[in-house]
Amino acid sequence: MLNLTRQESYKLIKKRSTLIFIIILVIQNLAFTVLSLKIAKFFPARFLFAGNFGTISTIQLITIATAASIVSSEFDYQTLKSLIPRTSSRQVILISKWLTICGYALSLLLLTSLITLLAQLFFFQDIFSLTDTIPELGLPIWQWWLTNIFGNFVNLWLLLSLVFLLAALFKKNSVAITVGIVVYFALPVVGTLMGLLIHKWSVLKWNPLNFLNYPLQLNSPELMAKITNLSTTQLLIGNLGYTILFLSIGLFFFARQEA
C-alpha cells in the first residue's frame, strides 16, 4: 500500500494542474492580503485571516475535483488492469488514493496557513494580534483560525467520501465533481430552509447535509445548535460516521467494477 501511495503521490506532483492550483492559491492569498490592506472596511483582515484569506474554500473545491479524477482516470485510461496484479486486492488501490488525497489536502492547507501566518507577521502586526479576542465569539484569533481549519477539514472529508463513492460507482469524474460542488454551494442556500424542516420533523437532523454545518457550529455553538438541533460533538461524530459509511460503500463498488 505504501508503494502505491508513493506512486499516486508522485503522479499527482507531476501533473501540471497541481502546480497551477498551487499558483492560484498563492495568488489568491496575496490578493486578499492586499485588499485587506487597501480596503479594510470591506475586507477586514482578522476575518479573512480565519479562512486563510479565502483559500480554505478554494482548497476544498480543488481537492474535490482531484479526488474524482484520481479514481475515474483509472477507468478512463484502463490503467486499473495493470495495477491489479501488483496488489493484494482492489481495495488497496482505492485506499492508497484516499491517503494520497489526504496528504494533498493537508499539504495545501499547510502551505496556505504558512503564507497566512507570514502575512499577519509582516503586514498586520499593527492591526491585530493572534492573541486578540473576537468579542462575538469569545475566542482568541489563533484559536478561531485553527478551529476553522479543523472544522472545514472534517467537512471536506464528508464531501470527499461522497465524491469517492460516486467516482467508483459511475466511473466518471464529471458526476462526482458536479455532485460534490453542488452540495458544497447548496448548503448556505438551503441552510435556513433545512433548519425549519428540522424543527418540524426532528428526524431530518440526521441527514448528511445538516452535518456540513459543523464548522459554523464550532464558531457559534449556541446559535447553530438551535438550527441543527444537534450538539457540536454529535455533529463531529456524525461527520466521521457518514464519512466512514460513504468510503466503505465506495470501496465495495470499486472492488466490483470491471477494469
Tab-separated table of C-alpha atoms in Angstrom, residues 52-239:
chain	number	residue	atom	x	y	z
A	52	ASN	CA	-6.569	31.624	5.286
A	53	PHE	CA	-7.588	34.631	3.160
A	54	GLY	CA	-10.251	32.674	1.318
A	55	THR	CA	-8.049	29.751	0.336
A	56	ILE	CA	-9.746	27.146	2.561
A	57	SER	CA	-12.808	27.173	0.300
A	58	THR	CA	-10.639	27.017	-2.816
A	59	ILE	CA	-8.700	24.050	-1.421
A	60	GLN	CA	-11.970	22.213	-0.843
A	61	LEU	CA	-13.016	22.712	-4.476
A	62	ILE	CA	-9.565	21.737	-5.782
A	63	THR	CA	-9.492	18.593	-3.653
A	64	ILE	CA	-12.994	17.538	-4.724
A	65	ALA	CA	-12.009	17.784	-8.400
A	66	THR	CA	-8.702	15.990	-7.832
A	67	ALA	CA	-10.290	13.155	-5.841
A	68	ALA	CA	-12.832	12.488	-8.576
A	69	SER	CA	-10.254	12.478	-11.357
A	70	ILE	CA	-7.748	10.281	-9.487
A	71	VAL	CA	-10.339	7.483	-9.345
A	72	SER	CA	-12.072	7.872	-12.699
A	73	SER	CA	-8.770	8.164	-14.588
A	74	GLU	CA	-8.043	4.504	-13.780
A	75	PHE	CA	-11.146	3.557	-15.770
A	76	ASP	CA	-10.712	6.201	-18.487
A	77	TYR	CA	-7.139	5.150	-19.311
A	78	GLN	CA	-7.684	1.472	-18.383
A	79	THR	CA	-4.680	1.529	-16.043
A	80	LEU	CA	-6.552	-0.428	-13.390
A	81	LYS	CA	-5.774	-3.684	-15.232
A	82	SER	CA	-2.046	-3.145	-14.804
A	83	LEU	CA	-2.377	-2.272	-11.108
A	84	ILE	CA	-4.484	-5.257	-10.029
A	85	PRO	CA	-1.769	-7.958	-10.491
A	86	ARG	CA	0.673	-5.888	-8.397
A	87	THR	CA	-1.600	-5.577	-5.346
A	88	SER	CA	-3.218	-7.958	-2.903
A	89	SER	CA	-6.702	-6.502	-3.567
A	90	ARG	CA	-8.555	-3.768	-5.381
A	91	GLN	CA	-9.421	-2.190	-2.041
A	92	VAL	CA	-5.742	-1.403	-1.501
A	93	ILE	CA	-5.698	0.614	-4.745
A	94	LEU	CA	-8.569	2.838	-3.612
A	95	ILE	CA	-7.225	3.217	-0.058
A	96	SER	CA	-3.893	4.412	-1.498
A	97	LYS	CA	-5.852	7.107	-3.353
A	98	TRP	CA	-7.553	8.150	-0.112
A	99	LEU	CA	-4.158	8.533	1.559
A	100	THR	CA	-2.792	10.460	-1.419
A	101	ILE	CA	-5.694	12.927	-1.403
A	102	CYS	CA	-5.432	13.306	2.379
A	103	GLY	CA	-1.743	14.189	2.077
A	104	TYR	CA	-2.524	16.522	-0.828
A	105	ALA	CA	-5.202	18.414	1.114
A	106	LEU	CA	-3.012	18.681	4.220
A	107	SER	CA	-0.071	19.948	2.127
A	108	LEU	CA	-2.200	22.671	0.530
A	109	LEU	CA	-3.598	23.680	3.922
A	110	LEU	CA	-0.097	23.791	5.403
A	111	LEU	CA	1.185	25.927	2.518
A	112	THR	CA	-1.644	28.468	2.695
A	113	SER	CA	-1.542	28.539	6.507
A	114	LEU	CA	2.173	29.350	6.406
A	115	ILE	CA	1.594	32.169	3.913
A	116	THR	CA	-1.268	33.446	6.083
A	117	LEU	CA	0.946	33.493	9.180
A	118	LEU	CA	3.699	35.323	7.294
A	119	ALA	CA	1.156	37.861	6.034
A	120	GLN	CA	-0.014	38.505	9.592
A	121	LEU	CA	3.571	38.825	10.805
A	122	PHE	CA	4.736	41.260	8.118
A	123	PHE	CA	1.589	43.231	7.206
A	124	PHE	CA	-0.978	43.015	10.007
A	125	GLN	CA	1.118	43.045	13.154
A	126	ASP	CA	-0.115	46.569	13.985
A	127	ILE	CA	-3.725	45.788	13.013
A	128	PHE	CA	-4.389	42.674	15.090
A	129	SER	CA	-2.547	40.166	17.236
A	130	LEU	CA	-3.132	36.423	17.243
A	131	THR	CA	-3.966	36.661	20.934
A	132	ASP	CA	-6.680	39.298	20.421
A	133	THR	CA	-10.155	38.086	21.341
A	134	ILE	CA	-13.074	38.094	18.901
A	135	PRO	CA	-15.865	39.654	21.006
A	136	GLU	CA	-18.640	37.968	19.015
A	137	LEU	CA	-17.148	34.524	19.651
A	138	GLY	CA	-15.212	34.928	22.873
A	139	LEU	CA	-12.220	33.214	21.250
A	140	PRO	CA	-8.656	34.396	20.613
A	141	ILE	CA	-7.946	34.818	16.908
A	142	TRP	CA	-5.398	31.969	16.798
A	143	GLN	CA	-7.961	29.543	18.264
A	144	TRP	CA	-10.663	30.740	15.886
A	145	TRP	CA	-8.254	30.250	12.965
A	146	LEU	CA	-7.251	26.695	13.945
A	147	THR	CA	-10.848	25.762	14.773
A	148	ASN	CA	-11.961	26.971	11.348
A	149	ILE	CA	-9.253	24.941	9.584
A	150	PHE	CA	-10.089	21.797	11.574
A	151	GLY	CA	-13.843	22.091	11.086
A	152	ASN	CA	-13.542	22.619	7.352
A	153	PHE	CA	-11.110	19.705	7.014
A	154	VAL	CA	-13.595	17.402	8.752
A	155	ASN	CA	-16.349	18.665	6.417
A	156	LEU	CA	-14.089	18.235	3.417
A	157	TRP	CA	-13.764	14.517	4.121
A	158	LEU	CA	-17.513	14.092	4.323
A	159	LEU	CA	-17.725	15.629	0.831
A	160	LEU	CA	-14.732	13.625	-0.426
A	161	SER	CA	-16.199	10.350	0.809
A	162	LEU	CA	-19.290	11.062	-1.316
A	163	VAL	CA	-17.100	12.020	-4.291
A	164	PHE	CA	-15.052	8.809	-3.988
A	165	LEU	CA	-18.274	6.787	-3.797
A	166	LEU	CA	-19.770	8.399	-6.921
A	167	ALA	CA	-16.497	8.179	-8.876
A	168	ALA	CA	-16.250	4.465	-8.092
A	169	LEU	CA	-19.933	3.878	-8.870
A	170	PHE	CA	-20.233	5.793	-12.163
A	171	LYS	CA	-16.561	5.720	-13.260
A	172	LYS	CA	-16.998	9.339	-14.396
A	173	ASN	CA	-15.331	12.288	-12.676
A	174	SER	CA	-17.912	14.737	-14.048
A	175	VAL	CA	-20.722	13.191	-11.989
A	176	ALA	CA	-18.677	13.085	-8.793
A	177	ILE	CA	-17.332	16.632	-9.212
A	178	THR	CA	-20.753	18.062	-10.038
A	179	VAL	CA	-22.464	16.491	-7.033
A	180	GLY	CA	-19.625	17.443	-4.679
A	181	ILE	CA	-19.593	21.084	-5.778
A	182	VAL	CA	-23.393	21.390	-5.873
A	183	VAL	CA	-23.638	20.055	-2.316
A	184	TYR	CA	-20.838	22.419	-1.223
A	185	PHE	CA	-22.552	25.519	-2.635
A	186	ALA	CA	-26.104	24.420	-1.855
A	187	LEU	CA	-25.647	24.336	1.917
A	188	PRO	CA	-25.749	28.140	2.512
A	189	VAL	CA	-28.829	28.358	0.283
A	190	VAL	CA	-30.818	25.522	1.864
A	191	GLY	CA	-29.478	26.038	5.396
A	192	THR	CA	-32.351	28.199	6.624
A	193	LEU	CA	-34.982	26.010	4.973
A	194	MET	CA	-33.354	22.887	6.381
A	195	GLY	CA	-33.409	24.422	9.864
A	196	LEU	CA	-37.157	24.998	9.582
A	197	LEU	CA	-37.742	21.454	8.345
A	198	ILE	CA	-35.621	20.008	11.161
A	199	HIS	CA	-37.701	21.818	13.758
A	200	LYS	CA	-40.850	20.414	12.131
A	201	TRP	CA	-39.522	16.876	11.605
A	202	SER	CA	-36.766	16.196	14.115
A	203	VAL	CA	-35.574	13.037	12.339
A	204	LEU	CA	-34.233	15.207	9.485
A	205	LYS	CA	-31.454	16.430	11.756
A	206	TRP	CA	-29.616	13.189	10.948
A	207	ASN	CA	-29.381	13.901	7.207
A	208	PRO	CA	-25.811	14.358	5.876
A	209	LEU	CA	-26.374	17.975	4.776
A	210	ASN	CA	-27.042	19.018	8.366
A	211	PHE	CA	-23.627	17.713	9.424
A	212	LEU	CA	-21.955	20.089	6.974
A	213	ASN	CA	-22.843	22.847	9.455
A	214	TYR	CA	-20.083	21.578	11.735
A	215	PRO	CA	-17.560	24.429	11.103
A	216	LEU	CA	-20.266	27.048	11.684
A	217	GLN	CA	-21.326	25.430	14.940
A	218	LEU	CA	-17.738	25.265	16.148
A	219	ASN	CA	-17.625	29.063	15.926
A	220	SER	CA	-21.197	29.764	17.090
A	221	PRO	CA	-22.287	26.733	19.126
A	222	GLU	CA	-25.331	28.259	20.852
A	223	LEU	CA	-26.779	29.874	17.734
A	224	MET	CA	-26.150	26.966	15.355
A	225	ALA	CA	-27.350	24.331	17.834
A	226	LYS	CA	-30.812	25.884	17.533
A	227	ILE	CA	-30.645	25.350	13.756
A	228	THR	CA	-29.005	21.916	13.585
A	229	ASN	CA	-30.789	20.560	16.676
A	230	LEU	CA	-27.573	18.671	17.475
A	231	SER	CA	-24.634	19.281	19.798
A	232	THR	CA	-21.194	20.071	18.378
A	233	THR	CA	-19.949	16.645	19.497
A	234	GLN	CA	-22.857	14.949	17.722
A	235	LEU	CA	-22.018	16.852	14.531
A	236	LEU	CA	-18.395	15.691	14.726
A	237	ILE	CA	-19.367	12.057	15.323
A	238	GLY	CA	-21.950	12.280	12.536
A	239	ASN	CA	-19.366	13.672	10.117
